[in-house]
Structure formats: C-alpha cells, structure tokens
Coordinates of C-alpha atoms in Angstrom, one line a residue:
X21 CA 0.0 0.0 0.0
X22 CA 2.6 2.6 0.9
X23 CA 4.8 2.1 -2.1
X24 CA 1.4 2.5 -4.6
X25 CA 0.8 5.2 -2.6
X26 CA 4.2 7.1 -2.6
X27 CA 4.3 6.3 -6.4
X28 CA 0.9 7.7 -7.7
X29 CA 2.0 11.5 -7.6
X30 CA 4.5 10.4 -10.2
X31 CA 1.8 9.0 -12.4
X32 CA 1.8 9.6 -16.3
X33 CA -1.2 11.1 -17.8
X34 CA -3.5 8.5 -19.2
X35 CA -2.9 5.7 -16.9
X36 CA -6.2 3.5 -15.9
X37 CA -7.6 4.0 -12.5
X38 CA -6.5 0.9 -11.1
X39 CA -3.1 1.1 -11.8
X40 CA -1.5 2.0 -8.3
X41 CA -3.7 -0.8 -6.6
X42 CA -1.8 -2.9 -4.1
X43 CA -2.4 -6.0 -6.9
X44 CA -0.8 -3.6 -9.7
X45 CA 2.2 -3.0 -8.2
X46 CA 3.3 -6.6 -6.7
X47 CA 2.4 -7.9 -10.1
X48 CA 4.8 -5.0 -11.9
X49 CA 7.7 -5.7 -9.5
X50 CA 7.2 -9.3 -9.6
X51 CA 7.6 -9.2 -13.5
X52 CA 11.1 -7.1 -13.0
X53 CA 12.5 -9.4 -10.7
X54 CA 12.1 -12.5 -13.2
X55 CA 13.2 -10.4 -15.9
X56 CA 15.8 -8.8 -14.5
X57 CA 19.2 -11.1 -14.2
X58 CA 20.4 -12.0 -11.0
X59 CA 23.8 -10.9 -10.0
X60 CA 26.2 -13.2 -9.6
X61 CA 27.4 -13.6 -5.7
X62 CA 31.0 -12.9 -5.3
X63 CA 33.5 -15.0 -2.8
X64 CA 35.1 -11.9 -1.2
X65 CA 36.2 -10.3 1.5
X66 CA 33.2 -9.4 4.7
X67 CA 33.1 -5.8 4.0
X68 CA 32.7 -6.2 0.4
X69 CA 29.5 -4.9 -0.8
X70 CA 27.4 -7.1 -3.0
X71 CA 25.2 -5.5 -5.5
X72 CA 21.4 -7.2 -5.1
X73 CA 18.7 -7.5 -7.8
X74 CA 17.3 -4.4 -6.6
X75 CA 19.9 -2.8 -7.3
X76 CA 20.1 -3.8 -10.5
X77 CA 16.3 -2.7 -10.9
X78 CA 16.4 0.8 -9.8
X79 CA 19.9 1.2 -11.8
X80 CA 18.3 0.1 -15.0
X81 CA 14.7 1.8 -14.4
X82 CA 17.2 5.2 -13.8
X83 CA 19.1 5.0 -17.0
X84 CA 16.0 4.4 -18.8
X85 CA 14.1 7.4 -17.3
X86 CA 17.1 9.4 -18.0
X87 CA 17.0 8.4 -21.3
X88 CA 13.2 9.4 -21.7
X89 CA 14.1 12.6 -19.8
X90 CA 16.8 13.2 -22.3
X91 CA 14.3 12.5 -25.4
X92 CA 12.1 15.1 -23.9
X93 CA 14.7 17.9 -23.4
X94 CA 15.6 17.5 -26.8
X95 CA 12.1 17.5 -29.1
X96 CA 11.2 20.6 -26.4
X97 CA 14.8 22.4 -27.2
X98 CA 13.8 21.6 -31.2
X99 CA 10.4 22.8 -30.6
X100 CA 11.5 25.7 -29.1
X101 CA 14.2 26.8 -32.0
X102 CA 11.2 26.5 -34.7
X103 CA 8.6 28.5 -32.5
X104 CA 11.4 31.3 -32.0
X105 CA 12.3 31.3 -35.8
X106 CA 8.4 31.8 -36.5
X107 CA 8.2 34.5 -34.3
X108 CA 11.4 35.8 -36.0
X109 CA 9.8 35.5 -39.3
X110 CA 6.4 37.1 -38.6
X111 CA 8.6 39.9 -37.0
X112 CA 10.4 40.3 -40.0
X113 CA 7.6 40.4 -42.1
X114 CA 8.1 37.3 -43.5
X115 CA 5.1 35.2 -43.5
X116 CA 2.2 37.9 -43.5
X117 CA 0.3 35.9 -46.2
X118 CA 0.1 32.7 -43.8
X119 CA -0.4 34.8 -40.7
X120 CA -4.3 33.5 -41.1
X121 CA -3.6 30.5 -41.3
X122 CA -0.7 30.3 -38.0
X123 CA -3.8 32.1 -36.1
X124 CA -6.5 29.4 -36.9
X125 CA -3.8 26.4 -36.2
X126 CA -3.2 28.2 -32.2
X127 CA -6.4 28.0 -31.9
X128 CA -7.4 24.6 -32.7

C-alpha cells in the first residue's frame, strides 16, 4: 500500500484508475525481478559490498528514465528553435500571407 501510494503522484497522464492498486504494483515488481538477471554472488572479503537484484532494478529503471528525460529535453529544445524562428519570421515580415492561417492552427 505505501509504495502504490508514494508512487501515484509520479503517475503519467492517461494511466487507468487501477493502476496504483496494491495488486498492480506486486504484479509490476514481480515481472522485473524475473526479468531482470540476477547478479552473480562474489567469494570476497566481509566488508565487500554485494550489488542485489534491486539494485540492478532501480539502476536500469534510472538510466531508462534518463534516457526518456533526455528525449524530452531535446524534441522541447527543437520545438523551441522552430517556435522562435516563426516569431522571428512574422517579425520580419516574413510570413504575412500565412499569418491567417498560423492564427487558426493556435487555436485549434
């Protein structure tokens, strides 16, 4: 309950109603520990640290959320750069005979 519940302010727009339930969740971390691999245990000295599968879970969940955030920053960067060179161009005088057409497309 507490980790469907600590998660569900994160949630992506569109997702079904039922998709922080208790049932949801075990199920979704159940599926990533069989398909995650399982670290191989190291003979080694008592203080070594051994990395767990959970480990391995949250590192690969983080590089594939900073991958998406990444993807984002760009196609918003690229956005950005063509908005501004509109405005530029409508400054300039440039595209007066599509400015009907720009106005209709904001609104929609």
């Amino acid at each position: 309950v507490s980790v469907s519940r600590a998660i569900k302010p994160f949630a992506e727009p569109g997702r079904p109603p039922d998709w922080f339930s208790q049932k949801h969740c075990a199920s979704q971390y159940s599926e990533l520990l069989e398909t995650t691999e399982t670290p191989k245990r190291k003979r080694g000295e008592k203080g070594e640290v051994v990395e767990t599968v959970e480990d391995v879970i949250v590192r690969k969940l983080t590089a594939e959320r900073v991958e998406e955030l990444k993807k984002m920053i760009k196609e918003t960067q690229e956005k950005y750069r063509q908005l501004k060179k509109d405005a530029e161009l409508i400054q300039a005088g440039h595209m007066d005979n599509r400015l009907e057409e720009l106005c209709n497309e904001i609104m929609m």
